[in-house]
Short mmCIF file of C-alpha atoms in Angstrom, two decimals:
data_model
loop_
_atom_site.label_atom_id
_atom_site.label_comp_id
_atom_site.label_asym_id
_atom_site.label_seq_id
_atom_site.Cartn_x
_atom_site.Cartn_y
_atom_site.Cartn_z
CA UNK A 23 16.98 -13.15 -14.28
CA UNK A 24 16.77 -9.35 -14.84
CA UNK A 25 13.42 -9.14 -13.70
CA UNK A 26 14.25 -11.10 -10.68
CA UNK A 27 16.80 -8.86 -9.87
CA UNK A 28 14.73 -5.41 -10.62
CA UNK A 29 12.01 -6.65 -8.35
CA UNK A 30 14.74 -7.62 -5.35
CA UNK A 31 16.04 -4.23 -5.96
CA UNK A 32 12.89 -2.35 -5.73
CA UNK A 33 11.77 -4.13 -2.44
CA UNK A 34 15.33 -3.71 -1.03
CA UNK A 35 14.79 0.17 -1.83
CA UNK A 36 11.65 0.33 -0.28
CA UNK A 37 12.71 -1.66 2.98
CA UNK A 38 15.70 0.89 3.22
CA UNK A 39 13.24 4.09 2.42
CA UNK A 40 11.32 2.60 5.54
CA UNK A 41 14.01 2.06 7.97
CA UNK A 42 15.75 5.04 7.26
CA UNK A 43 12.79 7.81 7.45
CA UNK A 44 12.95 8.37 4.11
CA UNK A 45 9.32 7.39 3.31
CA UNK A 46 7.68 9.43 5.78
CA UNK A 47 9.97 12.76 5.08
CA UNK A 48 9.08 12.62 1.65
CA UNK A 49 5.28 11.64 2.22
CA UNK A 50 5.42 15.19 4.85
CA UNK A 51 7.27 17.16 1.98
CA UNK A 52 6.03 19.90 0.31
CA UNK A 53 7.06 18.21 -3.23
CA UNK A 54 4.49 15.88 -1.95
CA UNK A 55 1.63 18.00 -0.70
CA UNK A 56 1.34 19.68 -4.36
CA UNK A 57 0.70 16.06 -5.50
CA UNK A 58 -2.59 13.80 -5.45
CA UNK A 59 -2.72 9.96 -4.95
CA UNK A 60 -5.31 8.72 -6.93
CA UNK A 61 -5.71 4.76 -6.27
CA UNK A 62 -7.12 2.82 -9.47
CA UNK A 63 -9.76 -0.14 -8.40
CA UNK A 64 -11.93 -2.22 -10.88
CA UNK A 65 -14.00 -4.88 -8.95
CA UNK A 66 -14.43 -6.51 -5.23
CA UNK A 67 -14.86 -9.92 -5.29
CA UNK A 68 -17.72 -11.90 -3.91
CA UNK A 69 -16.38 -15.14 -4.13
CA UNK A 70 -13.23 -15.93 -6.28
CA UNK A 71 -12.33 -13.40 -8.73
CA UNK A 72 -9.49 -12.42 -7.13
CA UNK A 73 -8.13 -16.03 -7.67
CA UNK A 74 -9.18 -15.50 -11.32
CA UNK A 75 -8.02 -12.66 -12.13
CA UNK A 76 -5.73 -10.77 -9.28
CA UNK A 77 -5.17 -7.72 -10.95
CA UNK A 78 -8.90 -6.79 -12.28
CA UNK A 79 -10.46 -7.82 -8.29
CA UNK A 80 -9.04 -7.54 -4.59
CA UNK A 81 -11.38 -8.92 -2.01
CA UNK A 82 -12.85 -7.37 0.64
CA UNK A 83 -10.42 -7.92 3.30
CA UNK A 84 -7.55 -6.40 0.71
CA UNK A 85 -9.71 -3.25 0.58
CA UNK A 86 -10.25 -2.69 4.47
CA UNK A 87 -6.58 -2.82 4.77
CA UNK A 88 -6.10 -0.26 2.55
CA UNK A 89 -8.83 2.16 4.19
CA UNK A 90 -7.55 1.20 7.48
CA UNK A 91 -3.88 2.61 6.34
CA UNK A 92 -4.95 5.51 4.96
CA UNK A 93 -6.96 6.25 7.80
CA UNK A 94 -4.10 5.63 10.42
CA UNK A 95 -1.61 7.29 8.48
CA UNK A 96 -3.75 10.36 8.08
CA UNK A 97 -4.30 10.57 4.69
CA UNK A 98 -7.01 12.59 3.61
CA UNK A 99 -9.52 10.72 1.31
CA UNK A 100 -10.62 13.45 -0.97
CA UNK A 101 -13.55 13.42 -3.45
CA UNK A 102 -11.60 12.91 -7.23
CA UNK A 103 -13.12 16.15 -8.62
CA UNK A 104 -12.80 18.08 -5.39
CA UNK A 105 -9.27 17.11 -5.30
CA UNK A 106 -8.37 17.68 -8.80
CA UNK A 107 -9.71 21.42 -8.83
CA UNK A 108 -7.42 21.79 -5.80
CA UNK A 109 -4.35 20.26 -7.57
CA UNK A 110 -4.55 22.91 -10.06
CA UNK A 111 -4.95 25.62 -7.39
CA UNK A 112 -2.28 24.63 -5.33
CA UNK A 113 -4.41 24.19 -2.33
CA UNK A 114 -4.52 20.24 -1.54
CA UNK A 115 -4.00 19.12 2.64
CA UNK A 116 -1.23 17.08 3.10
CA UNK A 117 -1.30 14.06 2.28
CA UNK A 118 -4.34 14.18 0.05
CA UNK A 119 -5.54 10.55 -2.34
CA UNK A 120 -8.84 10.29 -3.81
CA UNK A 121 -10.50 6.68 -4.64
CA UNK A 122 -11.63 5.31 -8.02
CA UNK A 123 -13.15 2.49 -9.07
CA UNK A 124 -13.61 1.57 -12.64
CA UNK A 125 -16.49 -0.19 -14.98
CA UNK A 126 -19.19 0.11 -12.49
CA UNK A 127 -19.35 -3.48 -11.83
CA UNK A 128 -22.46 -4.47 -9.44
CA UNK A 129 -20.32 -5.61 -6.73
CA UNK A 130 -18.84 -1.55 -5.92
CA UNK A 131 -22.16 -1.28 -4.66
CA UNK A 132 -22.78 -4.77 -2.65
CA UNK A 133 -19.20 -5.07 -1.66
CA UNK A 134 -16.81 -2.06 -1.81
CA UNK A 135 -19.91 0.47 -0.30
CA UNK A 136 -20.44 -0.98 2.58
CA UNK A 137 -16.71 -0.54 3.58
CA UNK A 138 -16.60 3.07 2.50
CA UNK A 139 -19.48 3.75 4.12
CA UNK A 140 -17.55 2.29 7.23
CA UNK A 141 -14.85 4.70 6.74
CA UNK A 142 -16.58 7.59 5.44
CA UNK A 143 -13.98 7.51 2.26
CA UNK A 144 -15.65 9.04 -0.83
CA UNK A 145 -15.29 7.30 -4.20
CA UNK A 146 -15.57 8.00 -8.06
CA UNK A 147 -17.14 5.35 -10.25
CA UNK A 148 -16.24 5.92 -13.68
CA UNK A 149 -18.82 3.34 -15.26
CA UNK A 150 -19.42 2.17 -18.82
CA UNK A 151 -22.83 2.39 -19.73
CA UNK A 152 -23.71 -0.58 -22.44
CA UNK A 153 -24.13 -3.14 -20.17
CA UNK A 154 -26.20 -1.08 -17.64
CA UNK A 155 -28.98 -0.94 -19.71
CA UNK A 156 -28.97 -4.31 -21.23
CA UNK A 157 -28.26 -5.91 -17.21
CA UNK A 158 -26.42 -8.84 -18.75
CA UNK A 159 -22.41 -10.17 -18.38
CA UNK A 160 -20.04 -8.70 -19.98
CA UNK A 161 -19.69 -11.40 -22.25
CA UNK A 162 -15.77 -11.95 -22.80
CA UNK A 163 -15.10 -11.08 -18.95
CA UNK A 164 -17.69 -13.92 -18.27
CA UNK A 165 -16.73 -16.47 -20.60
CA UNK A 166 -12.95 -16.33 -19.49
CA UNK A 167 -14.25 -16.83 -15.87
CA UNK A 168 -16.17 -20.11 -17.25
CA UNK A 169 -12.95 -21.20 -19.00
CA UNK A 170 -10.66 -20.56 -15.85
CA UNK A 171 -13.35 -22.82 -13.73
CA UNK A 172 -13.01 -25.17 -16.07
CA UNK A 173 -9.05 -25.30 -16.40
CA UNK A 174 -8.79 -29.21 -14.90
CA UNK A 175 -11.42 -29.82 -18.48
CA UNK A 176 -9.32 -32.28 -21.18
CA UNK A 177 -9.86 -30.32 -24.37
CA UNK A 178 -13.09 -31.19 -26.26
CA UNK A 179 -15.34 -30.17 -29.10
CA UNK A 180 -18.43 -28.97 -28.51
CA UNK A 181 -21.58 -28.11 -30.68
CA UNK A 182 -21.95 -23.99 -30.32
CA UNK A 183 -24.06 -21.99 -32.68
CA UNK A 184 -24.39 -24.75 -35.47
CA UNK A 185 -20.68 -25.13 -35.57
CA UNK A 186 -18.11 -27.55 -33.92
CA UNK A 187 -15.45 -25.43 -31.55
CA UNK A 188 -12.48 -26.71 -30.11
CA UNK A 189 -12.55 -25.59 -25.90
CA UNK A 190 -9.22 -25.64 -24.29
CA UNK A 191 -8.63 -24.72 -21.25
CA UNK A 192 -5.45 -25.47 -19.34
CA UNK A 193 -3.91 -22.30 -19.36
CA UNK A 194 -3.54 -18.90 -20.02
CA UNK A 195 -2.56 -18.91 -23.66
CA UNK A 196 -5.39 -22.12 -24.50
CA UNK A 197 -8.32 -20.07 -22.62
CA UNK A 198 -7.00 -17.13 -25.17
CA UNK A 199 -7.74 -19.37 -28.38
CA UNK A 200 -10.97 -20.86 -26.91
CA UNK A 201 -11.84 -16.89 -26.69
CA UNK A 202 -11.05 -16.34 -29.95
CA UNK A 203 -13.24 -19.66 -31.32
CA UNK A 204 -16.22 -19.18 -29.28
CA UNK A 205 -15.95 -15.06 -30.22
CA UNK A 206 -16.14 -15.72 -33.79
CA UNK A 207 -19.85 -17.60 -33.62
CA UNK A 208 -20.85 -13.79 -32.82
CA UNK A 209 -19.26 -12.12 -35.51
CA UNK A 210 -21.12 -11.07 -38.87
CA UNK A 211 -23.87 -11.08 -37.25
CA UNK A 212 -25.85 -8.80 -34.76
CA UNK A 213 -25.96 -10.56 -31.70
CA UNK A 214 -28.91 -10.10 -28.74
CA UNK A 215 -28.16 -9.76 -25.07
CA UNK A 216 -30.16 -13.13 -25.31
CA UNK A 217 -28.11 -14.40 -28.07
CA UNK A 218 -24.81 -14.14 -26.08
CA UNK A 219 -26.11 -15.53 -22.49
CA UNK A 220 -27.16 -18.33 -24.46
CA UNK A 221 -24.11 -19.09 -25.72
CA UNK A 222 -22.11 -18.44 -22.39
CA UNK A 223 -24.74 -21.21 -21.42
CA UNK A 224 -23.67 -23.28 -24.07
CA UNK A 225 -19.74 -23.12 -23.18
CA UNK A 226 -20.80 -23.81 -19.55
CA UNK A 227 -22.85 -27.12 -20.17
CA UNK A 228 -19.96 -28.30 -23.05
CA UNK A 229 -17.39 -28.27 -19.86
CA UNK A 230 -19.70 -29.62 -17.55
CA UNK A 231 -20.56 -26.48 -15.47
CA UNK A 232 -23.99 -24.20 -14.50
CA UNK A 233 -23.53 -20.97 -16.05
CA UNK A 234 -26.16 -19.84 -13.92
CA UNK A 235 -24.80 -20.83 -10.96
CA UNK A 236 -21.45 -19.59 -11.76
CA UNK A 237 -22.59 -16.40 -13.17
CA UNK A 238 -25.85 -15.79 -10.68
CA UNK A 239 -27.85 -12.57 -10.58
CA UNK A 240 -25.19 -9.70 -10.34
CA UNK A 241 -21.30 -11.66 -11.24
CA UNK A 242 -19.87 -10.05 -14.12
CA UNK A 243 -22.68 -6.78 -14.71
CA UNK A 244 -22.28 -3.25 -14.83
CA UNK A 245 -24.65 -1.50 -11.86
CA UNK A 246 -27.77 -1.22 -13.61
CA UNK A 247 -29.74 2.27 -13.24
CA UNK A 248 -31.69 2.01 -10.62
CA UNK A 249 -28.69 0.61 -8.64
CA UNK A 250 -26.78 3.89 -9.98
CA UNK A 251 -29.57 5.99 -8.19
CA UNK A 252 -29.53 4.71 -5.49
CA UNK A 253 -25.60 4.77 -4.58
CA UNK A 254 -25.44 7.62 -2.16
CA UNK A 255 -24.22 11.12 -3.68
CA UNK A 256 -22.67 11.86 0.05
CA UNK A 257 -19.86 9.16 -0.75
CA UNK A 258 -20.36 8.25 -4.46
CA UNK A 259 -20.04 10.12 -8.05
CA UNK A 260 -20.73 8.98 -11.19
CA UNK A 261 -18.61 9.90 -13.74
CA UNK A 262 -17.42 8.95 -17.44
CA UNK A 263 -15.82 5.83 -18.67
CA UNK A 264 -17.54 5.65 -22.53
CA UNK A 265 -20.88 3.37 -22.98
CA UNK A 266 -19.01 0.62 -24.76
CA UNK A 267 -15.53 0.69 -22.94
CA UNK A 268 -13.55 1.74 -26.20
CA UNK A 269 -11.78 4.81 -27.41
CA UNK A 270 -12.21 4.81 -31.26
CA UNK A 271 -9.69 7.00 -33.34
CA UNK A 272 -12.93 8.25 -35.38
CA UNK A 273 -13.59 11.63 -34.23
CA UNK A 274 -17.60 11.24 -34.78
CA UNK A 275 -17.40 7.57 -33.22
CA UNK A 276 -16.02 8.85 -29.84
CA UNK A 277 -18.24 11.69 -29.37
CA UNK A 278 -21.09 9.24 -29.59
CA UNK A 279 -19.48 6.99 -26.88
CA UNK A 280 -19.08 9.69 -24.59
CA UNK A 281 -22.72 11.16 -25.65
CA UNK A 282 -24.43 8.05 -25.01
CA UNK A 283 -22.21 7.71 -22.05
CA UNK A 284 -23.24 10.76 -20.76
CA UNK A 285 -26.97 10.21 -21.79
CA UNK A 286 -27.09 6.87 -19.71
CA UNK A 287 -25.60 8.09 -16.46
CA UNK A 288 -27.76 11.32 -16.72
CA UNK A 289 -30.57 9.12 -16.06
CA UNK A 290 -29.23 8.26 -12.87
CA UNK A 291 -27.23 11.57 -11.88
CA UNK A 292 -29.23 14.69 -9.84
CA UNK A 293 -29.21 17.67 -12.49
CA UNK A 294 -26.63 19.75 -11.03
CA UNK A 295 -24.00 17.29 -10.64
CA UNK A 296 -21.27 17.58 -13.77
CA UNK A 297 -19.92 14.82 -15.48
CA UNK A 298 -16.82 15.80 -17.00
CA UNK A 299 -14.30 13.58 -15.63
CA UNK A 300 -13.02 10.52 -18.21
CA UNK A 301 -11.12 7.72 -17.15
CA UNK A 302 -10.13 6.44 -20.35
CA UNK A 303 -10.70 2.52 -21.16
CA UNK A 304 -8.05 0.61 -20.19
CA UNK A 305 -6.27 3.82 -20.16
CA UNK A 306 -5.92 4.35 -23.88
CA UNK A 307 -5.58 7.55 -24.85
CA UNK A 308 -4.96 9.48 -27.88
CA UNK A 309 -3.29 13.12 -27.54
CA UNK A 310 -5.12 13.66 -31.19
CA UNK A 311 -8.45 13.50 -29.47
CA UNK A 312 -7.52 15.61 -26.61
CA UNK A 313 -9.18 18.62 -28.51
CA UNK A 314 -12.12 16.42 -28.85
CA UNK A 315 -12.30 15.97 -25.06
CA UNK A 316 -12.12 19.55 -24.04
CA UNK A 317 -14.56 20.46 -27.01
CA UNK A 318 -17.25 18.14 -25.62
CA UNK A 319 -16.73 19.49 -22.12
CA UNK A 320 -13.98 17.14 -20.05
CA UNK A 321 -11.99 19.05 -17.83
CA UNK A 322 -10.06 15.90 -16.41
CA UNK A 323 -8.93 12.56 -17.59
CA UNK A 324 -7.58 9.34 -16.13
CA UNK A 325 -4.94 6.95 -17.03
CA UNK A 326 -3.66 4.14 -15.58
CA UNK A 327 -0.10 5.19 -16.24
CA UNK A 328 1.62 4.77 -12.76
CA UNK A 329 2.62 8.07 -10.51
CA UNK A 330 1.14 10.79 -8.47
CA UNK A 331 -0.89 12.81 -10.03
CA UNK A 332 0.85 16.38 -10.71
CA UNK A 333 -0.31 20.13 -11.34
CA UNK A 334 2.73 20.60 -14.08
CA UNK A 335 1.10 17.62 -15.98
CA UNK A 336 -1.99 18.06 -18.73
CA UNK A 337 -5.01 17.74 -16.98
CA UNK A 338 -6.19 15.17 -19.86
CA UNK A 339 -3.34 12.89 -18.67
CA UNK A 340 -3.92 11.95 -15.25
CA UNK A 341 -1.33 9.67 -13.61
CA UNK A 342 -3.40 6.97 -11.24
CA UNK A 343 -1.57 4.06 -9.06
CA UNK A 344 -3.28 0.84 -9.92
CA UNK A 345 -3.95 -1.25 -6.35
CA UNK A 346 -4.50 -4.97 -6.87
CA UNK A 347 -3.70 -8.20 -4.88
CA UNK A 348 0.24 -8.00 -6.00
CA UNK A 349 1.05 -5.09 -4.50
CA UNK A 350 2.29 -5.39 -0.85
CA UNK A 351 1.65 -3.28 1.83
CA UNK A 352 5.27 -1.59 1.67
CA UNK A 353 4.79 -0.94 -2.06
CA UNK A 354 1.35 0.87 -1.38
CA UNK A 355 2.97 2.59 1.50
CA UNK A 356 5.60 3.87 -1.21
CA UNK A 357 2.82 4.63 -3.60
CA UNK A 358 1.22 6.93 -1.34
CA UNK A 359 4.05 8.45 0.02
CA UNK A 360 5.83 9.45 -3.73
CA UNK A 361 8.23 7.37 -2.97
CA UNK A 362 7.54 4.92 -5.48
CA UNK A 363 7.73 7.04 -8.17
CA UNK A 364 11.26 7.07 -7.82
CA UNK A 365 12.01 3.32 -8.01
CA UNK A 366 13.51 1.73 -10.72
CA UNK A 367 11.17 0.47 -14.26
CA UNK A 368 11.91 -1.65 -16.73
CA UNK A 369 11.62 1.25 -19.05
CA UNK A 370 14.29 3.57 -17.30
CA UNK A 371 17.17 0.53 -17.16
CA UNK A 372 16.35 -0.45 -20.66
CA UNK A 373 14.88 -3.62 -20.30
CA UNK A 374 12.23 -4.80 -22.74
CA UNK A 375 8.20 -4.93 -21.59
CA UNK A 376 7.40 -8.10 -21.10
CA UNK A 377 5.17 -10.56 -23.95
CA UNK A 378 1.33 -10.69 -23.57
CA UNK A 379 0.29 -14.14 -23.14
CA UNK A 380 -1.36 -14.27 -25.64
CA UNK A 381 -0.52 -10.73 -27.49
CA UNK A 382 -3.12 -8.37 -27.29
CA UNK A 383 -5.75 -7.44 -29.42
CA UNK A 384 -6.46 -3.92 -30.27
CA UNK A 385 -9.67 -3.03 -28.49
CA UNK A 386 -9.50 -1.95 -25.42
CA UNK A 387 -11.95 -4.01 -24.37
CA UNK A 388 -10.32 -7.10 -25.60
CA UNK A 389 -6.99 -7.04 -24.32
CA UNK A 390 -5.84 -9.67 -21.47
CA UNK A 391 -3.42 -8.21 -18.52
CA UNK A 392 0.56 -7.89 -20.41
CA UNK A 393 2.19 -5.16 -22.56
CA UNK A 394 -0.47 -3.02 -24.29
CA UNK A 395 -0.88 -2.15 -28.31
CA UNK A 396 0.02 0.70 -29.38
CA UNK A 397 -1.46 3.03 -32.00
CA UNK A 398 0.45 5.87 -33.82
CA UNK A 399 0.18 8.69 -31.85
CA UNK A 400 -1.33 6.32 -28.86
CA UNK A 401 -0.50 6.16 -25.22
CA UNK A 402 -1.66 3.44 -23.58
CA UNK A 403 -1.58 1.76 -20.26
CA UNK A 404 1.50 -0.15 -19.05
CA UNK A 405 -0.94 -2.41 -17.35
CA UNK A 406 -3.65 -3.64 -19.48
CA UNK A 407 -7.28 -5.27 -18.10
CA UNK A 408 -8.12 -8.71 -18.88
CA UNK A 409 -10.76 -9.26 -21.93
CA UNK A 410 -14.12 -7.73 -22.25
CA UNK A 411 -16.70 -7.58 -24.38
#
């Protein structure tokens, strides 16, 4: 009931913003020109991922519509790094967002290019390296989407690795435990590239479907080098996101994410372009590390905790605004404007975060959509990803 009512309350204070001028005075205020909108995307579906998962894909036509608003409302699309430099200094245009897209899944290139290319917008791609070298799914993102496809499946047992598993599939919470079943015929011991396709082609034949099919060439893969090259510079950079998609608390651990990272995407980045912006996984981040960061050379990192981006703010804690298919057009209007930032949460009326379904797991790359875990000393998202691998 609470919710209900926050949610009526926050679209009636948006509606009235609108009618009453209030949006546009404070999107042409000077509180708002010493502020960058940086816009959070993940992937661009190609067929129905957006039905799978709304908040980790938009489709196509939900992407145009945001270009085509930002264009009309003359907002200026900045490059991130560009834009960030002139945060600090004080010297951003009115009006000023910059575009990001994280993982570095295959479809930026095939399907969100094409339409910034069409509106000469310029994007950062934080991408996570692991799967760009090995070119296969990433395995827990891929199994899930098997599992939804299979949701009208009666529960069954099925022969996987040597071992009977249980698949269940009729909602959110039985997909979770199937995840957790078929997960645990990889663990204790080291699993191929081969070794997990294989068993995402097991899944798929024990519920009656063609992984292949489902799956095809490109669904569910990080860009894979020579894609990376050949994204154009003009519109495109390439920036950090860790080569296995985690943040580990071990100081030695996360400088060899964010060397290999680095490593990998140097093989695909011109020499004198810099890589020292982080968007953190799943927007975990760890003040504790932030040493760590600047040591190693990052000037600037993301989160995906909600606002407008702010020079009084540590440069290591980057607010973003998360667009996905949930969020109207009014809401994105207020997002861009500032206006959202002052609309009601269920943190500043008290009200509890609402329970994962299922609860979380720790890894960031493990950790469906709902209320993230939280580490001493931690901040994390408020909006989690679905699982990866």
């Amino acid at each position: 009931m609470l919710r209900a009512t926050l949610r009526l309350a926050k679209r009636g204070i948006l509606h009235l913003a609108s009618f009453t001028g209030v949006d546009s005075r404070v999107r042409d205020s000077e509180w708002r020109r010493r502020r960058l909108a940086v816009i959070a995307y993940h992937g661009v579906s190609r067929r129905d991922e957006h039905l799978w998962n709304d908040e980790l894909y938009v489709t196509p036509e939900h992407l145009r519509r945001r270009l085509t608003f930002l264009r009309a409302e003359g907002y200026v699309v900045l490059p991130l790094r560009e834009g960030l430099e002139r945060l600090t200094a004080g010297t951003l245009p009115p009006r000023a967002v910059a575009l990001t897209f994280d993982d570095g899944f295959r479809d930026f290139a095939d399907m969100a290019l094409p339409l910034l290319s069409e509106f000469n917008a310029h994007a950062t791609a934080f991408v996570t390296t692991h799967h760009a070298v090995d070119g296969q799914p990433v395995f827990l993102l891929a199994l899930d989407y098997l599992l939804w496809h299979a949701r009208a499946v009666p529960a069954r047992n099925a022969l996987l690795g040597g071992a009977r598993v249980t698949l269940e599939t009729g909602d959110r919470a039985a997909r979770f435990r199937t995840r957790e079943r078929v997960e645990q015929q990889l663990r204790g011991r080291r699993a191929t590239p081969a070794d997990r396709m294989q068993l995402l082609v097991e899944v798929a034949r024990a519920l009656d479907l063609d992984a292949i099919q489902l799956l095809g060439a490109d669904m569910m893969r990080i860009m894979t080098i020579e894609t990376l090259r050949a994204l154009p510079t003009s519109l495109v950079d390439l920036q950090l996101h860790t080569h296995r998609h985690r943040m580990p608390a071990a100081a030695e651990e996360l400088q060899r994410e964010l060397d290999d990272n680095r490593r990998v995407l140097g093989t695909a980045i011109p020499s004198e372009r810099c890589v020292d912006t982080l968007c953190y996984p799943s927007g975990e981040h760890d003040p504790a590390s932030f040493d760590l960061l600047r040591a190693w050379g990052v000037r600037h990192a993301l989160t995906c905790l909600p606002g407008l981006a702010s020079p009084l703010e540590n440069p290591l804690i980057i607010r973003r605004w998360t667009d996905t298919m949930g969020v109207s057009d009014l809401m994105f209007s207020a997002m861009m404007s500032g206006v959202a930032t002052a609309l009601p949460s269920r943190a500043t009326i008290g009200l509890p975060q609402p329970a994962a379904v299922p609860p979380p797991r720790r890894s960031a790359w493990n950790r469906m959509r709902g209320t993230p875990s939280v580490r001493s000393g931690t901040t994390q998202s408020v909006t989690a990803k679905p699982e990866r691998e």
